[in-house]
Amino acid sequence: MKKILFSLLLLGQISIAQNNTKKDSSKTEELETIFITANRSATHRKETPAAISKLTAKTINETKAVAAYEIINKTPGVTMVNLGNEQHMMSIRQPMTTNAYYLYLEDGLPIRPMGIFNHNALLEINQFNLQSIEVIKGPASSLYGPEAVGGTVNLISIHPPVTPEFKFGIQADQWGYKRIQVASGATVGKVGFNIAGISSLQENGWMTYSDYKKDNINVRIDYNINNKTRLISNTMWGKYYSDMSGSVNEAAFYNRTYKSTTDFTYRKSDALRTRLTLEHDWNDNAHSYLTVYHRDNKLGQNPSYGIKWSPTVNPTTAKGEVNSNNFKSYGAIGQHIQKFSFLNTKIVVGALYDYSPVTYWAYLLEMKANLNPGTPGKQTVNYYEITAERPDVKLSDYTADIFNTAGYTQVSINPFEKLVITAGARYDNLKADYNNALDLSTGTKIYDKPTFKAGANYNPVSFTGIYGNYSQGFAPPGITSIFRAKTGTGGTSGKPAAFYYNLEPATFNNYEIGGWLSFFQGKLNFDYAVYYMEGKNELLSIRLPDNSTDYRSAGETRHKGIEFGGNFKFLSDQLNIRFGGTIAEHTFIDFKVSDFPTDPLRNLDGKEMPQAPRWSGNSEISYYPNWLPKFRTSIEWQSVGKYYQDQINTVKYVGYDIFNFRAGYEWKGIEIYGNIINLTDKLYAYNVTRGNTATSQPTYTAAAPRTFLIGLQYNFSLRK
């Protein structure tokens, strides 16, 4: 077993909980204290000097989530913001943002290459193929490189089962959503496989113009060459198309008039990811792997957020865009783990090479804005019409060859029994050879940086431990941001286009202490972390009066907070209480955005960052009655506190508290379940934003009314 634990799959592509010899979900929970992501190898919680959480197979299976945010929001300190139809943004030690401060991994490998961040990357994930999810909070750049700043989310897929298994299910709600899902796996001799697929469809929902369709399939094949060597292939294919209904104005929100202002905006994605991993156990203390991989991604959209409209300049016209971002990746990563008896030393060494050619273009749409009645200057749009497509007016048009190279190492030692010291370092070099068709320029942009981490765990007694760490984060500006024509230049303005060539990488220094407690033979568990993180050159999107975006990469920010989470089981494990949350503050410390006295916004010094609630949390009470085995029920509380809508701190959104109810029962492999999301039918918004001028009107990303989801699933297994 020891040999297996330290050799299964690429970059933490281990799911300890998927030990198929376990006979019930309670045995799975016993392994929650083992993590893969934080140290790139199987490590006990008491040896991990970081704030890390794990969502187990049991949690994932019982959630029966339509979208990933329903699962990930159960993590203390995490708010994954639903933007509709599985689109999302994130908040982990940062405000709710679309910035490239989060690294999304699939079995330890980034879903996107560095420099091509997409905040919607998790919409490509197959929820029926998840074995567990691990979330590191805070910078992990010393192991995973750029973008692993606010948080790192590692989605670990299901391994081939030892004995044949088959699952088939359907689910639907009253708003026109339906999904079919199927999975099957087995191991025969030296070969094991697991196949999982979903097909989701949304039609005629509670919000007008909000249909979507998603199809995903994942295939994994393991070949055990011998008892020391394995060959593992993983392939994911996904296709996604969604109407992009966007946000609504304040009056429409409070009147529950969920009407899109467009009937033409969309997002579509075609994704293929495939990898082949060779693993070898040299002996009980030495393990290596080499992975080669390929990505092929096409993302096209007519984004609702790209519509620019000014109520004071020319309120009856607007501008939009169509864009396309396509890339391929060819890469390899290798890693070796070596253990020594001296001070129980463990060394992890690895290197990565990634080549990703990318093509991006965007062109102008001219629109008519049909207004709602209202005071001039404070009117809102009823609906937009496209009056002209202007492929001749390019907003962006470039190609780039992106080269990522990196090397990393991490060392942990155990100088005496109760103390573990860990230190790591990584060097990243991101080079982009570009050709910008708008200014006819060619050149090279290079962002390189070493990052470090050091921490220690001290476990004085068996039921408690503490840790401390210092870690660095690094996030270069996204390539798309660099080659975006600045507002008011190029296009129809008659001015030469100007670009963001001078954007600098954001850097972060994080200091934290934390710990864990476990009482009553694991019946009561509690984790906590206190962090202080400083950011420099943080990329900031400035909201202009026409809702367009201008970028700044300057100044300093401060992020500090307390995260906590735990669970308590009693009544012979019939009742489980899970709780978690974060109290945080995100502030501009020194952030000048303009040197012109006439500009309404010149600096943000001392102001709280927008979309940054000081409180958020998620808790749940689950009941598993002994008198009715395989029945479950739970009620969940999701809470998001007040936050500023704008960057100049004039108006706050009140936040929300909602409740979700879930129940399910399995009999002879047939499982029936039901979820009630937003149990009290509360009116709330996932996100509220407004510009920085006095006449700016808020926009609300409305949340769904009370939703009843029902499902039926057949689970077949030859496990005893």
XYZ file of C-alpha atoms in Angstrom:
720
model
C 0.000 0.000 0.000
C 2.854 2.352 0.833
C 4.319 1.867 -2.597
C 0.997 2.562 -4.268
C 0.329 5.747 -2.302
C 3.525 7.389 -3.422
C 3.412 6.408 -7.058
C -0.095 6.861 -8.409
C -0.169 9.324 -11.292
C 1.017 12.684 -12.442
C 1.319 15.825 -10.305
C -0.960 14.634 -7.619
C -3.243 12.771 -9.941
C -3.805 10.576 -6.943
C -7.131 10.241 -5.350
C -6.431 8.353 -2.180
C -10.124 8.146 -1.540
C -10.532 6.105 -4.723
C -9.047 3.047 -3.059
C -11.539 0.678 -4.558
C -11.109 -1.901 -1.854
C -13.018 0.359 0.523
C -16.552 -0.788 1.081
C -18.366 2.333 2.268
C -18.154 6.102 2.213
C -17.150 6.380 5.854
C -13.884 4.591 5.024
C -13.282 7.211 2.336
C -13.524 9.974 4.927
C -10.705 8.410 6.939
C -8.306 9.529 4.208
C -9.328 13.196 4.179
C -6.141 14.142 6.032
C -3.965 13.073 3.096
C -3.401 15.682 0.383
C -1.637 15.607 -2.952
C -1.699 19.130 -4.327
C 0.169 21.124 -1.673
C 3.422 19.149 -1.959
C 2.973 17.351 -5.307
C 3.023 14.044 -3.456
C 0.867 12.219 -0.940
C 1.310 14.087 2.352
C -0.535 14.000 5.663
C -2.299 17.147 6.811
C 0.008 17.431 9.792
C 2.985 17.696 7.400
C 1.448 20.322 5.090
C 2.339 23.948 5.953
C -0.500 25.506 3.981
C -4.213 26.230 4.123
C -5.659 23.369 2.107
C -9.077 21.742 1.962
C -10.353 18.560 0.390
C -13.825 17.797 -0.944
C -14.262 14.028 -0.951
C -16.133 11.686 -3.253
C -18.865 11.448 -0.632
C -19.411 15.226 -0.656
C -19.359 15.398 -4.445
C -21.775 12.485 -4.872
C -24.259 13.833 -2.335
C -24.248 17.384 -3.733
C -25.536 16.256 -7.146
C -24.341 19.570 -8.521
C -25.532 21.111 -11.754
C -22.388 23.279 -11.842
C -18.993 23.141 -10.115
C -19.673 26.180 -7.907
C -22.226 24.181 -5.871
C -19.416 21.857 -4.770
C -16.456 24.238 -4.526
C -18.369 26.763 -2.383
C -18.352 24.175 0.411
C -14.643 24.970 0.870
C -13.912 27.388 3.745
C -12.542 30.677 2.431
C -13.817 30.147 -1.122
C -16.606 31.917 -2.996
C -17.024 30.703 -6.555
C -19.401 33.165 -8.212
C -22.035 31.739 -10.545
C -22.372 33.801 -13.734
C -24.972 31.468 -15.236
C -24.769 28.320 -17.336
C -21.607 27.135 -15.524
C -19.771 30.417 -16.250
C -18.015 31.722 -13.177
C -15.558 34.003 -11.408
C -13.714 33.336 -8.159
C -12.852 34.760 -4.759
C -10.030 33.118 -2.772
C -7.966 35.617 -0.774
C -9.022 38.128 -3.425
C -12.214 40.019 -4.257
C -14.644 38.357 -6.626
C -12.663 38.739 -9.827
C -11.974 37.475 -13.333
C -8.262 38.299 -13.006
C -5.609 35.634 -13.551
C -4.943 34.964 -9.867
C -6.258 31.398 -9.761
C -4.758 28.235 -11.140
C -7.172 25.519 -12.225
C -5.674 22.040 -12.447
C -7.058 18.810 -13.853
C -5.228 15.953 -12.142
C -2.378 18.308 -11.341
C -1.926 19.733 -14.844
C -3.100 23.298 -15.648
C -6.261 23.409 -17.750
C -4.840 26.422 -19.588
C -1.216 27.245 -20.422
C 0.314 30.113 -18.487
C -0.495 33.478 -20.056
C -3.837 32.333 -21.537
C -5.940 32.488 -18.396
C -9.707 32.155 -18.677
C -11.849 32.677 -15.604
C -14.465 30.308 -17.093
C -12.079 27.363 -17.429
C -14.071 25.149 -15.050
C -17.108 25.121 -17.343
C -15.169 22.507 -19.324
C -15.125 20.123 -16.357
C -17.148 16.918 -16.333
C -18.844 16.822 -12.901
C -19.529 13.088 -13.281
C -15.808 12.356 -13.514
C -14.714 13.911 -10.195
C -13.296 11.777 -7.416
C -12.148 14.645 -5.178
C -11.246 18.340 -5.247
C -8.330 19.906 -3.394
C -8.068 23.665 -2.882
C -4.884 25.439 -1.770
C -5.583 28.917 -0.399
C -2.828 31.449 -0.906
C 0.203 31.499 -3.224
C 1.549 28.191 -4.526
C 3.762 29.622 -7.266
C 6.852 27.931 -5.805
C 5.409 24.611 -7.013
C 2.874 25.467 -9.712
C 4.144 28.735 -11.161
C 2.343 31.857 -12.410
C -1.330 32.430 -11.568
C -1.209 30.202 -8.455
C -1.738 33.287 -6.275
C -5.135 33.581 -4.602
C -5.842 29.893 -4.851
C -5.139 26.642 -6.673
C -8.006 24.270 -7.457
C -7.076 20.699 -8.371
C -9.901 18.555 -9.767
C -8.953 14.897 -9.385
C -10.662 12.441 -11.702
C -11.922 8.929 -11.049
C -9.480 6.036 -11.356
C -10.341 2.710 -12.976
C -12.189 0.557 -10.426
C -10.851 -2.854 -9.480
C -14.175 -4.554 -10.257
C -16.740 -3.646 -12.927
C -18.901 -0.598 -12.184
C -21.631 1.158 -14.135
C -23.625 4.303 -13.363
C -26.397 5.946 -15.341
C -28.450 8.927 -14.284
C -30.806 11.681 -15.326
C -31.701 14.939 -13.596
C -33.938 17.912 -14.382
C -35.474 21.029 -12.856
C -38.613 23.093 -13.459
C -36.721 25.790 -15.407
C -35.954 23.634 -18.443
C -32.622 22.164 -17.342
C -31.921 18.460 -17.950
C -28.840 16.260 -17.912
C -27.960 12.680 -18.821
C -24.818 11.164 -17.315
C -23.144 7.798 -17.621
C -19.934 6.220 -16.336
C -18.378 2.778 -16.541
C -15.104 1.214 -15.531
C -13.299 -2.025 -14.745
C -9.884 -3.635 -14.471
C -9.102 -6.782 -16.424
C -5.645 -8.225 -15.950
C -3.116 -5.455 -16.420
C -5.536 -2.992 -18.028
C -8.047 -0.748 -16.271
C -10.342 1.884 -17.717
C -12.910 4.449 -16.688
C -15.221 6.348 -19.033
C -17.548 9.157 -17.888
C -19.797 11.386 -19.971
C -22.451 14.030 -19.465
C -24.845 15.862 -21.746
C -26.558 18.960 -20.331
C -29.277 21.071 -21.916
C -30.987 24.265 -20.746
C -34.040 25.571 -22.603
C -36.581 28.329 -21.864
C -35.242 29.149 -18.416
C -36.287 31.690 -15.789
C -34.085 34.288 -17.526
C -34.823 35.103 -21.148
C -32.170 34.199 -23.677
C -30.318 31.828 -21.331
C -30.215 28.475 -23.144
C -27.074 26.353 -23.166
C -25.813 22.939 -24.173
C -22.766 21.077 -22.895
C -21.337 17.674 -23.811
C -18.279 16.150 -22.133
C -16.556 12.797 -22.148
C -13.492 11.646 -20.203
C -11.584 8.421 -20.886
C -8.804 7.044 -18.725
C -6.861 3.843 -19.440
C -4.222 2.384 -17.106
C -1.766 -0.260 -18.222
C 0.256 -1.911 -15.441
C 3.381 -2.951 -17.295
C 4.671 -4.626 -14.150
C 4.436 -4.079 -10.414
C 6.780 -1.074 -10.637
C 5.840 0.587 -13.919
C 2.549 1.982 -15.211
C 1.398 3.712 -18.387
C -1.640 5.957 -17.980
C -3.590 7.839 -20.639
C -6.224 10.507 -20.034
C -8.362 12.175 -22.684
C -11.038 14.833 -22.279
C -13.299 16.160 -25.032
C -15.872 18.859 -24.447
C -18.230 21.030 -26.461
C -20.136 23.981 -24.997
C -22.483 26.649 -26.369
C -24.375 29.185 -24.281
C -26.525 32.231 -24.761
C -25.002 35.010 -22.659
C -27.929 36.798 -21.083
C -25.752 39.080 -18.977
C -26.885 41.316 -16.121
C -30.044 43.338 -15.491
C -30.607 46.873 -14.231
C -31.709 47.725 -10.707
C -35.413 48.213 -11.452
C -35.632 44.957 -13.400
C -33.815 43.108 -10.632
C -36.116 44.231 -7.823
C -39.190 43.668 -9.990
C -37.907 40.177 -10.839
C -38.100 41.049 -14.503
C -35.476 38.622 -15.698
C -35.195 39.842 -19.263
C -31.964 39.887 -21.203
C -31.086 43.111 -23.001
C -29.747 41.088 -25.946
C -30.734 38.121 -28.062
C -27.417 37.730 -29.848
C -24.642 37.417 -27.261
C -23.071 33.976 -26.817
C -20.057 31.979 -25.637
C -18.874 28.747 -27.237
C -16.002 26.426 -26.443
C -14.476 23.347 -28.043
C -11.821 21.665 -25.924
C -9.616 18.606 -26.269
C -7.006 17.627 -23.691
C -5.008 14.431 -23.834
C -1.991 13.178 -21.915
C 0.169 10.088 -21.534
C 2.052 9.388 -18.295
C 4.782 6.857 -17.628
C 5.313 6.149 -13.911
C 8.065 4.097 -12.331
C 8.874 3.067 -8.748
C 12.626 2.640 -8.514
C 12.263 1.340 -4.973
C 10.239 2.163 -1.867
C 11.974 5.545 -1.617
C 12.234 6.708 -5.224
C 9.435 7.418 -7.677
C 9.379 9.174 -11.060
C 6.979 10.057 -13.815
C 7.094 11.672 -17.235
C 4.001 13.116 -18.889
C 3.537 14.391 -22.417
C 0.337 16.271 -23.204
C -1.622 18.161 -25.825
C -4.364 20.771 -25.599
C -6.577 22.065 -28.410
C -9.009 24.810 -27.435
C -11.270 27.097 -29.457
C -13.201 29.811 -27.636
C -15.485 32.222 -29.479
C -17.922 34.757 -28.122
C -20.074 37.806 -28.600
C -19.830 38.796 -24.948
C -22.539 40.675 -23.091
C -19.856 42.197 -20.847
C -18.219 43.642 -24.003
C -21.119 46.010 -24.704
C -20.091 49.628 -24.145
C -22.825 52.188 -23.608
C -22.721 55.672 -22.091
C -25.984 57.243 -20.852
C -24.458 60.750 -20.924
C -22.481 60.834 -24.170
C -24.711 59.216 -26.791
C -27.380 57.156 -25.024
C -29.054 55.739 -28.140
C -25.943 54.015 -29.498
C -23.617 51.362 -28.180
C -20.679 49.239 -29.247
C -20.005 45.551 -28.864
C -17.631 42.974 -30.235
C -17.135 39.472 -31.540
C -13.908 37.733 -30.592
C -12.139 34.419 -30.955
C -9.278 32.961 -28.890
C -7.789 29.707 -30.171
C -4.703 27.882 -28.947
C -2.923 24.552 -29.014
C -0.390 23.258 -26.519
C 2.402 20.732 -26.759
C 4.208 20.017 -23.531
C 6.001 17.677 -21.186
C 6.513 17.565 -17.457
C 8.664 15.252 -15.383
C 9.014 14.794 -11.657
C 11.068 12.689 -9.265
C 10.470 12.061 -5.556
C 13.340 10.817 -3.429
C 13.234 9.906 0.256
C 16.224 9.576 2.578
C 16.414 8.143 6.052
C 18.515 11.095 7.249
C 16.062 13.419 9.049
C 13.261 11.680 7.122
C 14.129 13.921 4.184
C 11.925 14.014 1.107
C 12.897 15.874 -2.066
C 10.586 16.660 -4.975
C 12.261 17.838 -8.207
C 10.515 18.608 -11.489
C 10.667 20.469 -14.789
C 8.117 21.618 -17.372
C 8.181 22.715 -21.002
C 5.095 24.032 -22.777
C 4.728 25.434 -26.301
C 1.364 27.063 -27.023
C 0.708 28.948 -30.278
C -2.324 31.233 -29.939
C -4.467 33.259 -32.331
C -6.794 36.035 -31.173
C -8.967 38.548 -32.964
C -11.861 40.836 -32.066
C -13.897 43.173 -34.236
C -16.469 45.916 -33.661
C -20.254 45.688 -33.544
C -22.279 48.881 -33.903
C -25.540 48.859 -31.951
C -28.694 50.805 -31.265
C -29.661 51.143 -27.603
C -33.417 51.148 -27.039
C -33.979 52.912 -23.726
C -36.366 52.501 -20.843
C -38.160 55.688 -19.767
C -36.207 57.604 -17.146
C -34.326 60.717 -16.213
C -31.801 61.745 -18.905
C -28.350 60.617 -17.881
C -29.781 57.944 -15.600
C -31.664 55.913 -18.156
C -31.235 52.202 -18.674
C -31.338 50.032 -21.777
C -34.366 47.880 -22.560
C -32.660 46.001 -25.380
C -29.816 46.347 -27.855
C -29.953 45.843 -31.621
C -26.991 45.210 -33.899
C -27.004 47.843 -36.650
C -23.734 46.835 -38.313
C -21.070 44.175 -38.020
C -17.654 45.693 -38.638
C -15.081 42.941 -39.238
C -13.056 45.683 -40.935
C -12.669 47.481 -37.584
C -10.419 45.265 -35.493
C -10.196 45.778 -31.736
C -7.480 43.169 -31.423
C -5.671 40.984 -33.918
C -2.534 39.080 -32.995
C -0.763 35.753 -33.063
C 1.765 34.620 -30.491
C 3.956 31.637 -29.798
C 4.073 31.192 -26.038
C 6.906 29.228 -24.459
C 6.725 28.252 -20.797
C 9.734 26.638 -19.152
C 10.062 25.952 -15.455
C 12.028 24.016 -12.907
C 11.073 23.460 -9.292
C 12.186 21.689 -6.160
C 10.818 21.193 -2.674
C 12.522 19.701 0.363
C 10.969 18.593 3.635
C 12.892 17.416 6.685
C 11.887 16.051 10.067
C 14.623 17.255 12.478
C 12.736 15.822 15.415
C 9.565 13.840 15.788
C 7.017 16.645 16.126
C 8.495 19.157 13.673
C 8.450 19.125 9.858
C 10.196 21.891 7.908
C 9.407 22.461 4.228
C 11.063 24.777 1.707
C 10.583 25.097 -2.032
C 11.589 27.197 -5.016
C 10.677 27.476 -8.663
C 11.916 29.429 -11.643
C 9.475 30.314 -14.447
C 10.241 31.825 -17.822
C 7.262 32.827 -19.953
C 8.221 34.060 -23.408
C 5.774 35.259 -26.069
C 6.929 35.867 -29.640
C 4.131 38.008 -31.062
C 2.867 39.551 -34.261
C 0.377 42.384 -33.708
C -1.513 43.039 -36.938
C -3.018 46.310 -35.686
C 0.247 48.219 -35.293
C 2.245 45.912 -37.576
C 4.698 45.195 -34.801
C 6.551 42.031 -33.937
C 8.568 41.318 -30.860
C 9.066 39.265 -27.750
C 7.679 39.704 -24.260
C 9.442 37.839 -21.460
C 8.216 37.430 -17.906
C 10.485 35.417 -15.655
C 10.751 35.134 -11.924
C 11.967 32.834 -9.160
C 9.437 32.212 -6.366
C 10.018 30.763 -2.929
C 8.149 29.182 -0.078
C 9.169 28.119 3.419
C 7.044 26.679 6.195
C 6.982 24.449 9.221
C 4.499 22.155 10.953
C 4.639 21.512 14.680
C 2.412 18.790 16.124
C 2.934 18.773 19.903
C 0.266 16.148 20.592
C -1.711 13.712 18.479
C -4.892 15.804 18.374
C -3.549 19.203 17.335
C -0.951 20.879 15.161
C 0.090 24.332 14.023
C 1.942 25.629 10.980
C 3.429 28.816 9.627
C 4.573 29.737 6.148
C 5.896 32.445 3.900
C 5.066 32.104 0.224
C 5.418 34.163 -2.929
C 3.007 34.560 -5.819
C 3.596 35.660 -9.387
C 1.071 36.542 -12.110
C 2.138 37.987 -15.475
C -0.478 39.978 -17.382
C -2.625 37.908 -19.701
C -1.552 38.012 -23.335
C -5.047 39.135 -24.334
C -4.784 42.189 -22.048
C -1.468 43.273 -23.563
C -2.697 43.318 -27.155
C -6.062 44.931 -26.515
C -6.308 48.351 -28.167
C -6.667 51.062 -25.515
C -10.051 52.754 -25.287
C -10.261 55.748 -27.598
C -7.421 54.639 -29.862
C -7.648 52.922 -33.213
C -10.886 51.599 -34.654
C -13.334 54.370 -35.515
C -11.591 56.987 -33.356
C -9.199 58.018 -36.088
C -6.275 57.736 -33.670
C -3.441 55.229 -33.943
C -4.081 52.219 -31.767
C -2.182 52.040 -28.485
C -1.630 48.892 -26.466
C -0.706 47.720 -22.989
C 2.878 46.746 -23.723
C 4.052 48.168 -20.381
C 1.889 46.041 -18.086
C 4.036 44.520 -15.370
C 3.694 41.163 -13.600
C 1.887 41.223 -10.277
C 3.856 39.881 -7.331
C 2.617 38.822 -3.908
C 4.149 38.064 -0.519
C 2.004 35.983 1.797
C 2.481 35.352 5.516
C 0.225 32.982 7.401
C -0.182 30.834 10.462
C -2.758 28.157 11.002
C -3.513 24.838 12.540
C -5.865 21.973 13.130
C -7.535 20.175 16.002
C -9.168 16.755 16.165
C -11.083 15.447 19.176
C -13.237 12.466 20.141
C -11.498 10.032 17.785
C -12.005 12.300 14.799
C -15.641 13.141 15.537
C -14.797 16.854 15.917
C -12.312 18.478 13.541
C -11.367 22.114 13.146
C -8.963 23.976 10.842
C -8.009 27.640 10.841
C -5.649 30.029 9.052
C -4.721 33.682 9.530
C -3.063 35.357 6.537
C -1.577 38.684 5.475
C -0.766 39.136 1.788
C 0.786 42.134 0.049
C 0.414 42.643 -3.689
C 2.442 44.861 -6.011
C 1.648 45.811 -9.612
C -1.699 44.081 -9.249
C -3.601 44.163 -12.521
C -6.731 46.283 -12.077
C -9.599 46.824 -14.486
C -10.832 50.445 -14.260
C -14.505 50.844 -15.087
C -14.978 53.766 -17.495
C -18.309 55.642 -17.943
C -19.233 53.669 -21.091
C -18.669 50.368 -19.238
C -15.428 49.774 -21.114
C -12.309 48.619 -19.313
C -8.939 50.253 -18.940
C -6.097 48.312 -17.359
C -3.642 49.425 -14.710
C -0.669 47.476 -13.452
C 0.728 49.623 -10.660
C 0.523 50.304 -6.970
C 0.065 48.106 -3.944
C -2.781 46.155 -2.380
C -3.267 44.415 0.946
C -5.261 41.260 1.617
C -5.750 39.938 5.131
C -8.171 37.599 6.796
C -9.082 34.621 8.907
C -10.349 31.342 7.446
C -11.878 28.545 9.460
C -13.730 25.303 8.921
C -14.685 22.144 10.693
C -17.151 19.344 11.173
C -18.753 17.577 14.092
C -20.331 14.102 14.049
C -22.555 12.796 16.779
C -25.532 10.490 17.419
C -23.432 7.554 16.210
C -22.463 9.468 13.067
C -26.119 9.984 12.146
C -25.778 13.763 12.357
C -22.931 15.722 10.795
C -22.464 19.474 11.124
C -20.028 21.101 8.710
C -19.171 24.784 9.040
C -16.730 27.201 7.445
C -16.139 30.778 6.475
C -13.754 33.678 6.135
C -13.495 37.195 7.507
C -11.330 39.264 5.168
C -10.405 42.756 4.075
C -8.998 43.716 0.668
C -7.619 47.248 0.358
C -5.847 49.534 -2.121
C -2.757 50.828 -0.327
C -1.009 52.900 -2.993
C -2.855 52.836 -6.272
C -2.614 55.836 -8.601
C -4.652 55.363 -11.765
C -4.255 58.783 -13.411
C -1.968 61.825 -13.394
C -4.531 64.128 -15.048
C -6.302 66.632 -12.716
C -9.433 66.551 -14.879
C -9.960 62.809 -14.463
C -12.730 61.954 -11.976
C -10.707 59.011 -10.683
C -7.044 59.659 -9.922
C -6.156 57.313 -7.079
C -7.709 54.608 -4.955
C -5.453 54.870 -1.934
C -7.006 53.476 1.231
C -10.235 52.338 -0.411
C -11.633 48.848 -0.150
C -11.530 46.843 -3.337
C -14.967 46.385 -4.953
C -16.786 43.032 -4.925
C -14.864 42.162 -1.743
C -17.241 41.035 1.014
C -15.741 41.087 4.479
C -17.630 37.896 5.333
C -18.538 34.775 3.424
C -19.319 31.285 4.602
C -20.914 27.947 3.882
C -22.256 25.497 6.470
C -24.383 22.362 6.338
C -26.233 19.946 8.605
C -26.560 16.399 7.234
C -28.634 13.537 8.652
C -28.081 9.814 7.947
C -30.660 7.916 10.029
C -29.757 4.461 11.286
C -33.408 3.480 11.043
C -33.341 4.029 7.254
C -29.945 3.032 5.834
C -28.828 4.767 2.611
C -31.165 7.692 3.186
C -29.620 11.139 3.500
C -30.864 14.671 3.911
C -29.153 18.006 4.475
C -29.722 21.725 4.668
C -26.985 24.123 3.585
C -26.479 27.798 4.398
C -24.559 29.995 1.925
C -23.731 33.501 3.157
C -22.051 36.464 1.433
C -21.704 39.755 3.305
C -21.891 43.382 2.204
C -19.435 44.772 -0.328
C -18.821 47.914 -2.362
C -20.208 47.924 -5.873
C -17.753 50.530 -7.180
C -14.057 51.284 -6.874
C -14.593 54.637 -5.140
C -16.598 53.111 -2.256
C -19.880 55.012 -2.548
C -22.523 52.260 -2.661
C -22.690 48.801 -1.096
C -24.645 45.706 -2.002
C -26.267 44.117 1.048
C -25.082 40.579 0.277
C -27.262 37.536 0.828
C -28.035 34.468 2.913
C -29.665 31.529 1.177
C -30.509 27.939 2.094
C -30.349 24.790 -0.015
C -32.032 21.475 0.811
C -30.937 18.052 -0.449
C -32.267 14.533 0.098
C -31.662 11.138 -1.457
C -32.326 7.439 -0.995
C -30.733 4.381 -2.588
C -32.367 0.960 -2.788
C -30.780 -2.000 -4.586
C -28.580 0.297 -6.646
C -31.405 2.645 -7.623
C -30.930 6.143 -6.226
C -33.587 8.852 -6.242
C -32.745 12.336 -5.059
C -34.001 15.891 -4.960
C -32.411 19.309 -4.336
C -34.159 22.566 -3.554
C -31.780 25.424 -4.322
C -32.684 28.797 -2.787
C -35.177 27.165 -0.470
C -36.878 30.414 0.653
C -37.059 31.883 -2.881
C -34.905 34.830 -1.839
C -34.263 37.676 -4.263
C -30.490 38.085 -4.529
C -27.669 38.673 -6.998
C -24.450 36.732 -7.385
C -22.612 39.929 -8.279
C -23.388 43.662 -8.398
C -21.150 46.242 -10.067
C -21.288 49.895 -11.066
C -18.973 52.472 -12.602
C -17.195 55.244 -10.741
C -19.213 58.290 -11.875
C -22.171 59.848 -10.059
C -24.581 58.836 -12.830
C -23.420 55.220 -13.018
C -26.193 52.672 -12.706
C -25.648 49.285 -11.028
C -25.906 46.035 -12.923
C -27.063 42.840 -11.204
C -26.111 39.283 -12.058
C -29.407 37.870 -10.867
C -29.568 34.509 -9.103
C -32.217 31.942 -9.906
C -35.532 31.813 -8.040
C -36.270 28.722 -5.980
C -35.267 25.696 -8.045
C -36.462 22.101 -7.650
C -34.035 19.523 -9.052
C -34.953 15.850 -9.186
C -32.813 12.963 -10.326
C -32.698 9.214 -10.756
C -29.495 7.185 -10.910
C -28.675 3.503 -11.227
C -25.437 2.351 -9.591
C -24.139 -1.127 -10.433
C -21.017 -2.613 -8.881
C -19.585 -6.071 -8.257
C -17.787 -4.837 -5.138
C -18.741 -6.757 -2.045
